[in-house]
CSV table of C-alpha atoms in Angstrom, one decimal:
chain,number,residue,atom,x,y,z
A,1,MET,CA,100.0,123.8,150.7
A,2,SER,CA,100.6,120.4,149.2
A,3,THR,CA,104.2,119.3,148.9
A,4,SER,CA,103.6,116.3,146.7
A,5,VAL,CA,102.0,115.4,143.4
A,6,SER,CA,98.9,113.3,143.7
A,7,ASP,CA,97.2,110.9,141.3
A,8,ARG,CA,94.6,113.5,140.8
A,9,ASP,CA,97.2,116.0,139.7
A,10,HIS,CA,98.5,113.5,137.2
A,11,LEU,CA,95.0,112.9,135.9
A,12,ILE,CA,94.3,116.6,135.4
A,13,ALA,CA,97.6,116.9,133.4
A,14,ALA,CA,96.7,113.8,131.3
A,15,SER,CA,93.1,115.0,130.6
A,16,LEU,CA,94.4,118.4,129.4
A,17,SER,CA,96.9,116.6,127.2
A,18,LEU,CA,94.1,114.6,125.7
A,19,LEU,CA,92.2,117.9,125.0
A,20,ALA,CA,95.1,119.0,122.8
A,21,ILE,CA,94.9,115.7,120.9
A,22,VAL,CA,91.2,116.2,120.3
A,23,GLY,CA,92.0,119.6,118.9
A,24,LEU,CA,94.7,118.0,116.7
A,25,HIS,CA,92.3,115.5,115.2
A,26,LEU,CA,89.6,118.2,114.8
A,27,ASP,CA,92.2,120.2,112.8
A,28,GLY,CA,92.9,117.1,110.7
A,29,TRP,CA,89.2,116.6,110.1
A,30,ALA,CA,88.8,120.2,109.0
A,31,HIS,CA,91.7,120.0,106.6
A,32,ALA,CA,90.3,116.9,105.0
A,33,ASN,CA,86.6,118.0,104.9
A,34,ARG,CA,86.5,121.7,104.8
A,35,PRO,CA,88.0,123.1,101.6
A,36,GLY,CA,89.3,126.6,101.4
A,37,LEU,CA,90.8,126.6,104.9
A,38,GLU,CA,93.4,129.3,104.4
A,39,THR,CA,94.0,130.8,107.8
A,40,PHE,CA,95.8,129.9,111.0
A,41,PHE,CA,93.0,131.3,113.2
A,42,THR,CA,90.4,128.5,113.2
A,43,PRO,CA,88.3,126.9,116.0
A,44,TRP,CA,90.3,123.7,115.6
A,45,HIS,CA,93.6,125.4,116.2
A,46,ALA,CA,91.9,127.1,119.2
A,47,VAL,CA,91.2,123.7,120.8
A,48,LEU,CA,94.6,122.4,120.0
A,49,TYR,CA,96.5,125.4,121.4
A,50,SER,CA,94.1,125.7,124.4
A,51,GLY,CA,94.9,122.2,125.4
A,52,PHE,CA,98.6,122.9,125.1
A,53,LEU,CA,98.4,126.2,127.1
A,54,LEU,CA,96.2,124.6,129.8
A,55,THR,CA,98.6,121.6,130.2
A,56,ALA,CA,101.6,123.9,130.3
A,57,GLY,CA,99.9,126.2,132.8
A,58,TRP,CA,99.0,123.2,135.0
A,59,LEU,CA,102.6,122.0,135.1
A,60,ILE,CA,103.9,125.4,136.1
A,61,LEU,CA,101.1,125.7,138.7
A,62,LEU,CA,102.2,122.3,140.2
A,63,GLY,CA,105.8,123.6,140.4
A,64,VAL,CA,104.7,126.8,142.1
A,65,ARG,CA,102.6,124.8,144.6
A,66,LEU,CA,105.4,122.3,145.3
A,67,GLY,CA,108.0,125.1,145.6
A,68,GLY,CA,106.0,126.8,148.3
A,69,ARG,CA,107.9,129.7,149.9
A,70,ALA,CA,111.3,128.6,148.5
A,71,ALA,CA,113.4,131.5,147.3
A,72,GLY,CA,114.6,132.1,143.8
A,73,PRO,CA,112.8,132.7,140.5
A,74,LEU,CA,113.3,129.1,139.4
A,75,ALA,CA,112.1,127.5,142.7
A,76,TRP,CA,109.1,126.1,140.8
A,77,TRP,CA,111.4,124.4,138.3
A,78,SER,CA,113.5,122.8,141.0
A,79,ALA,CA,110.4,121.5,142.8
A,80,LEU,CA,108.9,119.7,139.8
A,81,PRO,CA,109.3,115.9,139.4
A,82,LYS,CA,111.8,115.0,136.7
A,83,ALA,CA,109.1,113.7,134.3
A,84,TYR,CA,107.3,117.1,134.4
A,85,LYS,CA,110.6,118.9,133.8
A,86,SER,CA,110.8,117.0,130.5
A,87,GLY,CA,107.2,118.2,129.9
A,88,ILE,CA,108.2,121.8,130.4
A,89,VAL,CA,111.1,121.3,127.9
A,90,GLY,CA,108.4,120.0,125.5
A,91,VAL,CA,106.4,123.2,126.2
A,92,ALA,CA,109.3,125.3,125.1
A,93,ILE,CA,109.7,123.3,121.9
A,94,PHE,CA,106.0,123.3,121.2
A,95,ALA,CA,105.8,127.1,121.7
A,96,ALA,CA,108.7,127.6,119.2
A,97,GLY,CA,106.9,125.3,116.8
A,98,GLY,CA,103.6,127.1,117.2
A,99,ALA,CA,105.1,130.5,116.5
A,100,GLY,CA,107.0,129.1,113.5
A,101,ASP,CA,103.8,127.4,112.3
A,102,MET,CA,101.9,130.7,112.3
A,103,LEU,CA,104.7,132.4,110.4
A,104,TRP,CA,104.8,129.4,108.0
A,105,HIS,CA,101.1,129.6,107.2
A,106,THR,CA,101.3,133.3,106.8
A,107,LEU,CA,104.1,133.0,104.2
A,108,PHE,CA,103.2,129.8,102.4
A,109,GLY,CA,99.5,129.2,103.1
A,110,VAL,CA,97.7,126.4,104.8
A,111,GLU,CA,98.5,122.8,103.7
A,112,THR,CA,95.5,120.8,102.7
A,113,GLY,CA,96.9,117.4,102.0
A,114,VAL,CA,99.6,115.0,103.1
A,115,ASP,CA,102.1,117.9,103.0
A,116,ALA,CA,100.6,119.1,106.3
A,117,LEU,CA,102.0,115.9,108.0
A,118,LEU,CA,105.5,116.7,106.7
A,119,SER,CA,105.6,120.4,107.3
A,120,PRO,CA,108.8,121.2,109.3
A,121,THR,CA,107.0,123.3,111.9
A,122,HIS,CA,104.4,120.6,112.4
A,123,LEU,CA,107.1,118.1,113.1
A,124,VAL,CA,108.6,120.5,115.7
A,125,LEU,CA,105.1,120.6,117.3
A,126,LEU,CA,105.1,116.8,117.3
A,127,VAL,CA,108.4,116.6,119.2
A,128,GLY,CA,107.3,119.1,121.8
A,129,GLY,CA,103.9,117.5,122.2
A,130,MET,CA,105.4,114.1,122.7
A,131,LEU,CA,107.5,115.3,125.6
A,132,LEU,CA,104.6,117.2,127.1
A,133,PHE,CA,101.9,114.6,126.7
A,134,SER,CA,104.0,111.7,127.9
A,135,SER,CA,105.0,113.4,131.1
A,136,PRO,CA,101.9,112.6,133.2
A,137,ALA,CA,102.1,108.9,132.3
A,138,VAL,CA,105.8,108.8,133.3
A,139,ALA,CA,105.2,110.7,136.5
A,140,ALA,CA,102.3,108.6,137.5
A,141,ALA,CA,104.1,105.3,136.6
A,142,ARG,CA,107.2,106.3,138.6
A,143,GLU,CA,105.0,106.4,141.8
A,144,PHE,CA,102.3,104.0,140.7
A,145,SER,CA,99.7,103.5,143.5
A,146,GLY,CA,97.3,101.2,141.7
A,147,ARG,CA,94.4,103.6,142.5
A,148,TRP,CA,92.0,104.5,139.7
A,149,PRO,CA,93.1,108.2,139.2
A,150,GLY,CA,96.7,107.0,138.6
A,151,VAL,CA,95.6,104.3,136.2
A,152,ALA,CA,93.4,106.8,134.4
A,153,ALA,CA,96.2,109.3,134.2
A,154,ILE,CA,98.5,106.7,132.7
A,155,ALA,CA,95.8,105.6,130.2
A,156,LEU,CA,94.9,109.1,129.0
A,157,SER,CA,98.5,110.3,128.7
A,158,THR,CA,99.7,107.2,126.9
A,159,ALA,CA,96.7,107.4,124.6
A,160,SER,CA,97.6,111.1,123.8
A,161,VAL,CA,101.1,110.0,122.8
A,162,ALA,CA,99.8,107.3,120.6
A,163,GLY,CA,97.2,109.5,119.1
A,164,ALA,CA,99.8,112.1,118.2
A,165,GLY,CA,102.0,109.5,116.6
A,166,ALA,CA,99.2,107.9,114.6
A,167,PHE,CA,98.0,111.3,113.4
A,168,PHE,CA,101.3,112.1,111.8
A,169,LEU,CA,101.3,108.6,110.2
A,170,SER,CA,97.7,109.1,108.9
A,171,TYR,CA,98.7,108.8,105.3
A,172,LEU,CA,99.1,105.1,106.2
A,173,GLU,CA,95.9,105.0,108.2
A,174,VAL,CA,93.7,101.9,108.3
A,175,PHE,CA,90.7,103.4,110.0
A,176,GLN,CA,89.8,106.1,107.4
A,177,TRP,CA,88.7,103.5,104.9
A,178,PRO,CA,89.4,99.7,104.9
A,179,ARG,CA,91.9,98.8,102.2
A,180,ALA,CA,91.4,95.2,103.2
A,181,SER,CA,88.0,95.4,101.6
A,182,GLN,CA,89.5,95.8,98.1
A,183,LEU,CA,89.4,92.7,96.0
A,184,TYR,CA,93.1,91.6,95.7
A,185,VAL,CA,94.3,90.4,92.3
A,186,PRO,CA,98.0,89.1,92.3
A,187,ASN,CA,100.1,91.4,90.2
A,188,GLY,CA,97.0,93.5,89.5
A,189,ALA,CA,96.5,97.2,89.4
A,190,ASN,CA,95.4,97.4,93.0
A,191,GLU,CA,98.5,95.6,94.4
A,192,GLY,CA,99.9,99.0,95.4
A,193,SER,CA,96.9,99.7,97.5
A,194,ALA,CA,97.4,96.4,99.4
A,195,VAL,CA,101.0,97.3,100.1
A,196,LEU,CA,99.9,100.7,101.5
A,197,GLY,CA,97.4,98.7,103.6
A,198,PHE,CA,100.2,96.5,105.1
A,199,GLY,CA,102.2,99.7,105.8
A,200,GLY,CA,99.1,101.1,107.6
A,201,TYR,CA,98.8,98.1,109.9
A,202,LEU,CA,102.5,98.2,110.7
A,203,ALA,CA,102.5,102.0,111.3
A,204,ASN,CA,99.5,101.8,113.6
A,205,THR,CA,101.0,98.8,115.5
A,206,ALA,CA,104.1,101.0,116.1
A,207,ALA,CA,102.0,104.0,117.2
A,208,ILE,CA,100.1,101.9,119.7
A,209,LEU,CA,102.9,99.8,121.1
A,210,VAL,CA,105.7,102.3,121.3
A,211,ALA,CA,103.5,104.5,123.4
A,212,VAL,CA,102.5,101.6,125.7
A,213,LEU,CA,106.1,100.3,125.9
A,214,LEU,CA,107.1,103.7,127.3
A,215,LEU,CA,105.7,102.3,130.6
A,216,ARG,CA,107.9,99.2,130.9
A,217,ARG,CA,110.7,101.0,132.6
A,218,PHE,CA,108.5,101.5,135.6
A,219,LEU,CA,105.8,98.8,135.6
A,220,ASP,CA,105.7,95.0,135.1
A,221,ARG,CA,102.6,95.3,132.8
A,222,PRO,CA,100.3,98.0,131.5
A,223,PRO,CA,97.6,98.8,134.0
A,224,LEU,CA,94.2,97.4,133.1
A,225,GLY,CA,92.5,99.6,130.4
A,226,VAL,CA,95.6,101.2,129.0
A,227,LEU,CA,95.6,99.2,125.7
A,228,THR,CA,91.9,99.9,125.3
A,229,ALA,CA,92.3,103.6,125.8
A,230,VAL,CA,95.2,103.8,123.4
A,231,THR,CA,93.5,101.8,120.7
A,232,ALA,CA,90.3,103.9,121.1
A,233,VAL,CA,92.1,107.2,120.6
A,234,VAL,CA,94.0,105.9,117.6
A,235,ALA,CA,91.0,104.3,116.0
A,236,ILE,CA,88.5,107.1,116.6
A,237,GLY,CA,91.0,109.8,115.8
A,238,GLY,CA,91.9,108.2,112.5
A,239,ALA,CA,88.3,107.6,111.5
A,240,ALA,CA,87.5,111.3,112.1
A,241,PHE,CA,89.3,112.1,108.8
A,242,THR,CA,86.5,110.3,106.9
A,243,GLU,CA,83.8,111.3,109.3
A,244,PHE,CA,83.4,107.8,110.7
A,245,ALA,CA,82.3,106.2,107.4
A,246,TYR,CA,83.2,102.7,108.6
A,247,PRO,CA,82.3,102.3,112.3
A,248,GLU,CA,82.4,98.5,112.5
A,249,PRO,CA,86.2,98.2,112.1
A,250,ILE,CA,86.7,100.8,114.8
A,251,ALA,CA,84.4,98.9,117.2
A,252,GLY,CA,86.2,95.6,116.3
A,253,ALA,CA,89.6,97.0,117.0
A,254,ILE,CA,88.5,98.5,120.4
A,255,LEU,CA,86.8,95.2,121.3
A,256,GLY,CA,90.0,93.4,120.4
A,257,ALA,CA,92.0,95.7,122.8
A,258,VAL,CA,89.4,95.0,125.5
A,259,VAL,CA,90.0,91.2,125.0
A,260,ALA,CA,93.8,91.7,125.2
A,261,ASP,CA,93.5,93.8,128.3
A,262,ALA,CA,91.4,91.2,130.0
A,263,VAL,CA,93.7,88.3,129.0
A,264,LEU,CA,96.7,90.2,130.3
A,265,ALA,CA,95.0,90.8,133.6
A,266,VAL,CA,93.5,87.3,134.1
A,267,VAL,CA,96.0,84.8,132.7
A,268,PRO,CA,99.1,84.1,134.9
A,269,TRP,CA,101.7,84.3,132.2
A,270,PRO,CA,105.1,82.7,133.1
A,271,TRP,CA,107.0,85.0,130.8
A,272,ASP,CA,107.9,88.7,130.8
A,273,ARG,CA,104.4,90.3,130.5
A,274,TRP,CA,105.7,93.0,128.1
A,275,LEU,CA,106.7,90.3,125.6
A,276,VAL,CA,103.1,89.0,125.8
A,277,VAL,CA,101.8,92.6,125.3
A,278,GLY,CA,103.9,93.0,122.2
A,279,ALA,CA,102.7,89.8,120.6
A,280,LEU,CA,99.1,89.7,121.9
A,281,ALA,CA,97.9,93.3,121.4
A,282,PRO,CA,98.4,93.5,117.6
A,283,LEU,CA,96.9,90.0,117.2
A,284,ALA,CA,93.7,90.9,119.1
A,285,ILE,CA,93.4,94.5,117.8
A,286,TRP,CA,93.8,93.7,114.1
A,287,ALA,CA,91.8,90.5,114.2
A,288,GLY,CA,89.0,92.5,115.7
A,289,GLN,CA,89.4,95.2,113.1
A,290,LEU,CA,89.3,92.8,110.2
A,291,ILE,CA,86.2,91.1,111.6
A,292,GLY,CA,84.7,94.6,111.6
A,293,VAL,CA,85.7,95.0,107.9
A,294,GLU,CA,84.2,91.6,107.0
A,295,VAL,CA,80.9,92.5,108.8
A,296,SER,CA,80.6,95.9,107.2
A,297,VAL,CA,81.9,95.7,103.6
A,298,GLY,CA,83.6,92.4,103.3
A,299,VAL,CA,87.3,91.5,103.2
A,300,GLY,CA,88.6,91.4,99.7
A,301,TRP,CA,92.1,90.3,100.5
A,302,THR,CA,93.1,86.6,100.2
A,303,VAL,CA,93.5,84.6,103.4
A,304,GLU,CA,97.3,84.8,102.9
A,305,LEU,CA,97.1,88.6,103.0
A,306,TRP,CA,94.7,89.2,105.9
A,307,ALA,CA,96.1,86.4,108.1
A,308,GLY,CA,99.6,87.3,107.1
A,309,VAL,CA,99.3,90.9,108.0
A,310,VAL,CA,97.9,90.0,111.5
A,311,ALA,CA,100.8,87.6,112.0
A,312,LEU,CA,103.3,90.2,110.7
A,313,CYS,CA,102.1,92.9,113.1
A,314,SER,CA,102.2,90.4,116.0
A,315,LEU,CA,105.8,89.5,115.2
A,316,ALA,CA,106.6,93.2,114.8
A,317,GLY,CA,105.1,93.9,118.2
A,318,LEU,CA,107.1,91.1,119.8
A,319,CYS,CA,110.3,92.6,118.2
A,320,LEU,CA,109.5,96.0,119.6
A,321,ALA,CA,109.0,94.5,123.1
A,322,LEU,CA,112.3,92.6,122.8
A,323,LEU,CA,114.2,95.7,121.6
A,324,THR,CA,112.9,97.8,124.4
A,325,ARG,CA,113.8,95.4,127.2
A,326,PRO,CA,115.6,97.3,129.9
A,327,ARG,CA,119.3,96.4,130.3
A,328,ASP,CA,120.2,94.5,133.4
A,329,VAL,CA,122.3,96.8,135.5
A,330,PRO,CA,123.9,95.8,138.8
A,331,ALA,CA,122.2,97.6,141.7
A,332,ALA,CA,125.2,99.7,142.7
A,333,ARG,CA,125.7,101.0,139.2
A,334,ARG,CA,121.9,101.7,138.9
A,335,ASP,CA,122.0,103.7,142.1
A,336,GLU,CA,125.0,105.7,140.8
A,337,SER,CA,123.2,106.4,137.5
A,338,VAL,CA,120.0,107.6,139.2
A,339,ALA,CA,122.1,109.9,141.5
A,340,ALA,CA,123.9,111.3,138.5
A,341,GLU,CA,120.7,111.8,136.6
A,342,ALA,CA,119.2,113.7,139.6
A,343,THR,CA,122.2,115.9,139.8
A,344,LEU,CA,122.0,116.8,136.1
A,345,VAL,CA,118.3,117.5,136.0
A,346,GLY,CA,118.0,119.2,139.4
């Protein structure tokens, strides 16, 4: 019986997490495109909750396997790595939110608009899901081997976190339909639409980068492909709401992420790589997305708007990277803190 968690184990947990995110976006697509959806029991909920149950079951199975023949009903819990203990806490929160969500829909009906993203039970699901879906990335990053299953686990888990965050910000989505294609008239009737567009770019920048910056506590840079995976899930998931009506901006954003990934891997940056990630990723992703808008339907914003929003998102990303810099802690105090953490969790 194995007494350690392998990269393959992390990859299975991350893949099951992504299944739940696929179900989440399928459910969003159904609410946006299938009128009269007035029941909790739908195929889309089945995919979402199956992903949740399978991920939760896999974590418990890992604990049982690691605990071996140890005595006590909670031996499996004690055997789990700390990151997966956080995931199990997320399972409990998610389960409570799921039960509450079924009751909520029974009493008040099924939301069909933006109110679904602000439903209290749905926000509880988000909190639990974030804890659960981030646990494979944290666990794999803590013991990063550089082998492809570990890299893939980090990429899929981080993409799941970003996808969940972007889903709950989809009222500011930029991949459903390109607001930048609207002809901008200063002080005109469509200025509000442009403002919502700016908000969408900033919100999606946060969804992508906050998930990726989760890794900086353990790694000196994102593993190759993580930015691309995260951007692909956010872009494709967002576009599902409008049934992929505008594929070119999606492809442009993903290609921009590929360029950012390649530059981060090849160029020997003299600075903190995470600061480069914060500034470069939004620059490449949104430049690519706007090129896709221009190719497909044309950019209607003035140069000040489209160039300014790219620069603004790049600066916002740099600020996020600066704000999340780990505090320099003397080695002795760091060791004491780690020991205290282990005592509290274990």
